[in-house]
Short mmCIF file of C-alpha atoms in Angstrom, two decimals:
data_model
loop_
_atom_site.label_atom_id
_atom_site.label_comp_id
_atom_site.label_asym_id
_atom_site.label_seq_id
_atom_site.Cartn_x
_atom_site.Cartn_y
_atom_site.Cartn_z
CA SER A 96 0.12 -0.67 -0.27
CA GLN A 97 1.26 3.59 0.09
CA LYS A 98 2.95 5.46 2.29
CA ILE A 99 4.50 8.76 3.11
CA GLU A 100 6.88 9.39 5.31
CA GLN A 101 7.73 13.17 6.68
CA ASN A 102 10.08 13.56 9.83
CA SER A 103 8.00 13.11 12.46
CA GLU A 104 11.44 15.15 14.93
CA ALA A 105 10.54 19.27 15.12
CA LEU A 106 12.21 21.22 12.38
CA ASN A 107 14.37 24.71 14.09
CA ILE A 108 15.15 27.19 12.73
CA GLN A 109 16.49 31.51 13.12
CA GLU A 110 14.62 33.81 11.18
CA GLY A 111 15.59 35.22 8.05
CA LYS A 112 17.19 31.01 7.22
CA THR A 113 15.30 28.51 4.21
CA ALA A 114 12.91 26.39 5.93
CA THR A 115 13.45 22.87 4.03
CA LEU A 116 10.73 19.57 4.61
CA THR A 117 10.66 16.41 3.09
CA CYS A 118 8.61 14.02 2.02
CA ASN A 119 9.43 10.13 1.10
CA TYR A 120 6.59 8.19 -0.42
CA THR A 121 6.70 4.27 -1.53
CA ASN A 122 4.84 1.91 -3.88
CA TYR A 123 2.46 3.59 -6.62
CA SER A 124 3.58 7.50 -8.82
CA PRO A 125 1.31 9.56 -8.18
CA ALA A 126 0.03 12.63 -11.17
CA TYR A 127 0.55 15.04 -8.57
CA LEU A 128 1.64 16.21 -4.60
CA GLN A 129 0.12 18.65 -2.17
CA TRP A 130 1.32 20.37 1.09
CA TYR A 131 -1.15 21.82 3.42
CA ARG A 132 -0.11 23.90 6.65
CA GLN A 133 -1.84 22.83 9.76
CA ASP A 134 -1.42 25.52 12.57
CA PRO A 135 -2.89 24.72 16.49
CA GLY A 136 -6.31 23.94 16.63
CA ARG A 137 -6.79 24.41 12.65
CA GLY A 138 -8.09 22.60 10.41
CA PRO A 139 -5.36 21.73 7.38
CA VAL A 140 -5.15 25.22 4.20
CA PHE A 141 -3.69 24.21 0.96
CA LEU A 142 -0.74 25.92 -0.22
CA LEU A 143 0.08 24.39 -3.24
CA LEU A 144 0.06 20.99 -5.52
CA ILE A 145 2.33 20.28 -7.68
CA ARG A 146 2.20 17.44 -10.75
CA GLU A 147 4.36 14.73 -11.76
CA ASN A 148 5.17 16.64 -14.96
CA GLU A 149 6.65 19.76 -12.41
CA LYS A 150 9.55 20.02 -11.68
CA GLU A 151 8.91 22.59 -9.73
CA LYS A 152 6.07 24.77 -8.27
CA ARG A 153 7.08 28.46 -6.53
CA LYS A 154 4.40 30.75 -4.56
CA GLU A 155 5.77 33.79 -2.93
CA ARG A 156 8.71 32.17 -0.60
CA LEU A 157 7.48 28.88 -1.05
CA LYS A 158 8.75 26.34 -2.59
CA VAL A 159 8.18 23.70 -4.28
CA THR A 160 9.42 20.36 -5.79
CA PHE A 161 8.54 16.90 -6.97
CA ASP A 162 11.82 14.08 -8.04
CA THR A 163 9.24 10.75 -9.50
CA THR A 164 12.77 9.37 -9.39
CA LEU A 165 14.01 9.66 -5.63
CA LYS A 166 9.69 9.50 -5.48
CA GLN A 167 10.69 12.62 -2.62
CA SER A 168 9.09 16.41 -2.50
CA LEU A 169 10.97 18.96 -0.93
CA PHE A 170 8.69 21.82 0.26
CA HIS A 171 11.02 25.02 0.98
CA ILE A 172 10.36 28.60 2.53
CA THR A 173 13.23 31.77 2.00
CA ALA A 174 13.31 34.24 4.58
CA SER A 175 11.54 32.03 7.17
CA GLN A 176 9.87 34.39 10.27
CA PRO A 177 8.33 33.17 13.32
CA ALA A 178 4.45 32.72 11.51
CA ASP A 179 5.93 30.72 8.49
CA SER A 180 6.44 28.43 12.68
CA ALA A 181 3.01 25.07 11.49
CA THR A 182 2.54 21.44 11.21
CA TYR A 183 3.33 21.14 7.32
CA LEU A 184 2.07 18.23 5.91
CA CYS A 185 2.47 16.12 2.64
CA ALA A 186 -0.59 14.89 0.07
CA LEU A 187 -0.82 12.61 -2.82
CA GLU A 188 -3.66 10.29 -4.76
CA ASN A 189 -3.07 6.78 -3.77
CA GLN A 190 -4.17 3.36 -6.48
CA GLY A 191 -7.33 4.03 -4.53
CA GLY A 192 -8.33 7.79 -6.60
CA LYS A 193 -7.90 9.03 -2.66
CA LEU A 194 -5.71 11.14 -1.16
CA ILE A 195 -3.13 10.08 1.44
CA PHE A 196 -1.11 12.89 4.45
CA GLY A 197 2.08 11.83 5.41
CA GLN A 198 2.21 12.60 9.53
CA GLY A 199 3.70 16.39 9.09
CA THR A 200 6.43 18.36 10.25
CA GLU A 201 6.74 20.32 13.04
CA LEU A 202 8.43 23.47 11.90
CA SER A 203 9.75 26.51 14.45
CA VAL A 204 11.39 30.16 14.02
CA LYS A 205 12.79 30.46 16.21
CA PRO A 206 12.92 35.63 15.51
CA ASN B 180 -18.66 32.55 2.25
CA ALA B 181 -17.78 30.62 5.49
CA GLY B 182 -16.43 27.49 4.42
CA VAL B 183 -16.59 24.55 5.75
CA THR B 184 -18.12 24.42 8.95
CA GLN B 185 -18.35 21.96 11.60
CA THR B 186 -20.30 21.43 14.85
CA PRO B 187 -19.88 21.07 17.76
CA LYS B 188 -16.05 22.27 18.49
CA PHE B 189 -15.86 20.41 21.48
CA ARG B 190 -17.28 17.37 22.75
CA VAL B 191 -17.68 14.70 26.07
CA LEU B 192 -18.96 11.15 25.44
CA LYS B 193 -19.42 8.64 28.14
CA THR B 194 -18.52 4.83 26.49
CA GLY B 195 -22.14 3.42 24.54
CA GLN B 196 -23.66 6.88 24.24
CA SER B 197 -24.14 8.13 20.76
CA MET B 198 -23.94 11.61 18.92
CA THR B 199 -23.94 13.02 15.65
CA LEU B 200 -20.74 15.87 14.09
CA LEU B 201 -22.35 17.57 10.95
CA CYS B 202 -20.03 19.34 8.66
CA ALA B 203 -21.75 22.52 6.02
CA GLN B 204 -20.24 23.22 3.13
CA ASP B 205 -21.43 26.43 1.39
CA MET B 206 -18.95 26.34 -1.93
CA ASN B 207 -20.95 23.77 -3.48
CA HIS B 208 -18.32 20.86 -4.24
CA GLU B 209 -19.46 17.55 -4.46
CA TYR B 210 -17.28 15.76 -2.75
CA MET B 211 -16.95 15.83 1.62
CA TYR B 212 -14.33 13.51 3.88
CA TRP B 213 -14.63 12.84 7.53
CA TYR B 214 -10.68 12.17 8.71
CA ARG B 215 -9.89 11.50 11.91
CA GLN B 216 -6.38 12.33 13.58
CA ASP B 217 -4.35 11.07 16.03
CA PRO B 218 -1.48 12.20 17.52
CA GLY B 219 2.23 9.91 15.31
CA MET B 220 -1.60 8.47 13.26
CA GLY B 221 -1.82 11.52 10.49
CA LEU B 222 -5.43 12.63 8.00
CA ARG B 223 -6.92 8.59 8.91
CA LEU B 224 -9.74 9.12 6.00
CA ILE B 225 -12.95 7.18 7.32
CA HIS B 226 -15.52 7.96 5.04
CA TYR B 227 -16.22 9.95 1.95
CA SER B 228 -19.27 11.32 -0.49
CA VAL B 229 -18.70 12.00 -3.46
CA GLY B 230 -21.62 13.31 -4.40
CA GLU B 231 -25.66 13.86 -2.20
CA GLY B 232 -27.28 10.61 -1.56
CA THR B 233 -24.08 9.03 -1.87
CA THR B 234 -21.17 7.93 0.93
CA ALA B 235 -18.44 5.53 0.28
CA LYS B 236 -15.98 3.63 2.82
CA GLY B 237 -12.58 4.95 3.97
CA GLU B 238 -9.50 3.30 5.27
CA VAL B 239 -11.27 3.01 9.09
CA PRO B 240 -14.69 3.47 9.22
CA ASP B 241 -15.33 0.08 11.60
CA GLY B 242 -17.53 2.40 14.95
CA TYR B 243 -19.01 5.00 13.19
CA ASN B 244 -21.75 5.67 10.33
CA VAL B 245 -22.85 8.82 7.35
CA SER B 246 -25.01 10.16 5.78
CA ARG B 247 -25.11 12.33 2.53
CA LEU B 248 -29.18 13.72 2.87
CA LYS B 249 -28.08 17.78 1.24
CA LYS B 250 -25.61 18.58 -0.91
CA GLN B 251 -23.76 20.70 1.37
CA ASN B 252 -24.18 18.56 4.44
CA PHE B 253 -22.42 14.80 5.51
CA LEU B 254 -22.58 13.91 8.70
CA LEU B 255 -20.89 11.73 10.65
CA GLY B 256 -22.83 9.12 13.45
CA LEU B 257 -20.66 6.72 16.24
CA GLU B 258 -23.44 5.35 17.51
CA SER B 259 -22.13 3.96 20.75
CA ALA B 260 -18.79 5.84 21.76
CA ALA B 261 -15.74 3.81 22.72
CA PRO B 262 -12.29 5.22 24.01
CA SER B 263 -11.44 4.22 20.52
CA GLN B 264 -12.64 6.89 19.34
CA THR B 265 -10.78 9.75 21.57
CA SER B 266 -9.75 11.88 19.00
CA VAL B 267 -10.20 15.39 16.78
CA TYR B 268 -12.26 14.93 13.07
CA PHE B 269 -12.23 17.01 10.76
CA CYS B 270 -14.61 17.51 7.66
CA ALA B 271 -12.89 18.38 4.23
CA SER B 272 -15.01 18.83 0.71
CA SER B 273 -13.17 19.61 -2.74
CA TYR B 274 -14.47 20.26 -6.62
CA ARG B 275 -12.68 17.55 -7.85
CA THR B 276 -10.51 17.40 -11.28
CA ILE B 277 -8.64 14.45 -12.33
CA ALA B 278 -6.00 16.46 -12.27
CA SER B 279 -5.92 17.89 -8.12
CA ASP B 280 -8.43 17.29 -6.20
CA THR B 281 -7.55 20.07 -2.80
CA GLN B 282 -9.25 19.83 0.60
CA TYR B 283 -11.02 22.48 1.99
CA PHE B 284 -11.32 21.72 5.54
CA GLY B 285 -13.34 22.68 8.56
CA PRO B 286 -11.87 23.92 12.02
CA GLY B 287 -12.08 20.48 13.64
CA THR B 288 -13.85 18.70 16.43
CA ARG B 289 -13.04 17.68 19.33
CA LEU B 290 -14.01 14.97 20.66
CA THR B 291 -13.40 12.65 24.07
CA VAL B 292 -15.39 8.77 24.96
CA LEU B 293 -14.49 8.57 28.76
#
């Protein structure tokens, strides 16, 4: 069955640095992959979607890459700010057509 | 637009009691979903619906029932609550296409079963 692995350890970085989060998946290669942000006590919020034929996608300070050979997506936040502190979830469609989510990586940006 | 709303926000039940969680969306989305989120487990799909009057099982459907009598509403029922159903429940909706399935989530319901 499809599995998604995100680094379960929290990522702590200094304000202004680039945060890089990793999402690895096994088995079935999805047609697209999504990233969501979740703040404590709230539901996930969609950030970016990248398709299998796209190597990279950008939105303001966010950048996502998708390597179908490595079965990996990287999520970058440049010039990070304390307001970027949250948990970031990777999600992809499994072979049954359902969206499945990784456990998420908690990002903490210190001033 | 309110987006996706969920009621109640919090609930405490005793083992064996029943309850219904209500989800409403005002985006005219065909697809709706119920997830549970537990520490270290991520979001797991309980049931989903591809349109009014339809429902289907997700990854962890046991102990739950759902109904979609109106397009904008998706109800999740627990007939006989168990402590293992203590969790945070999220509802989501989407306008699904071949190219994407971006989901819009509600604020969640925190349920404790004693």
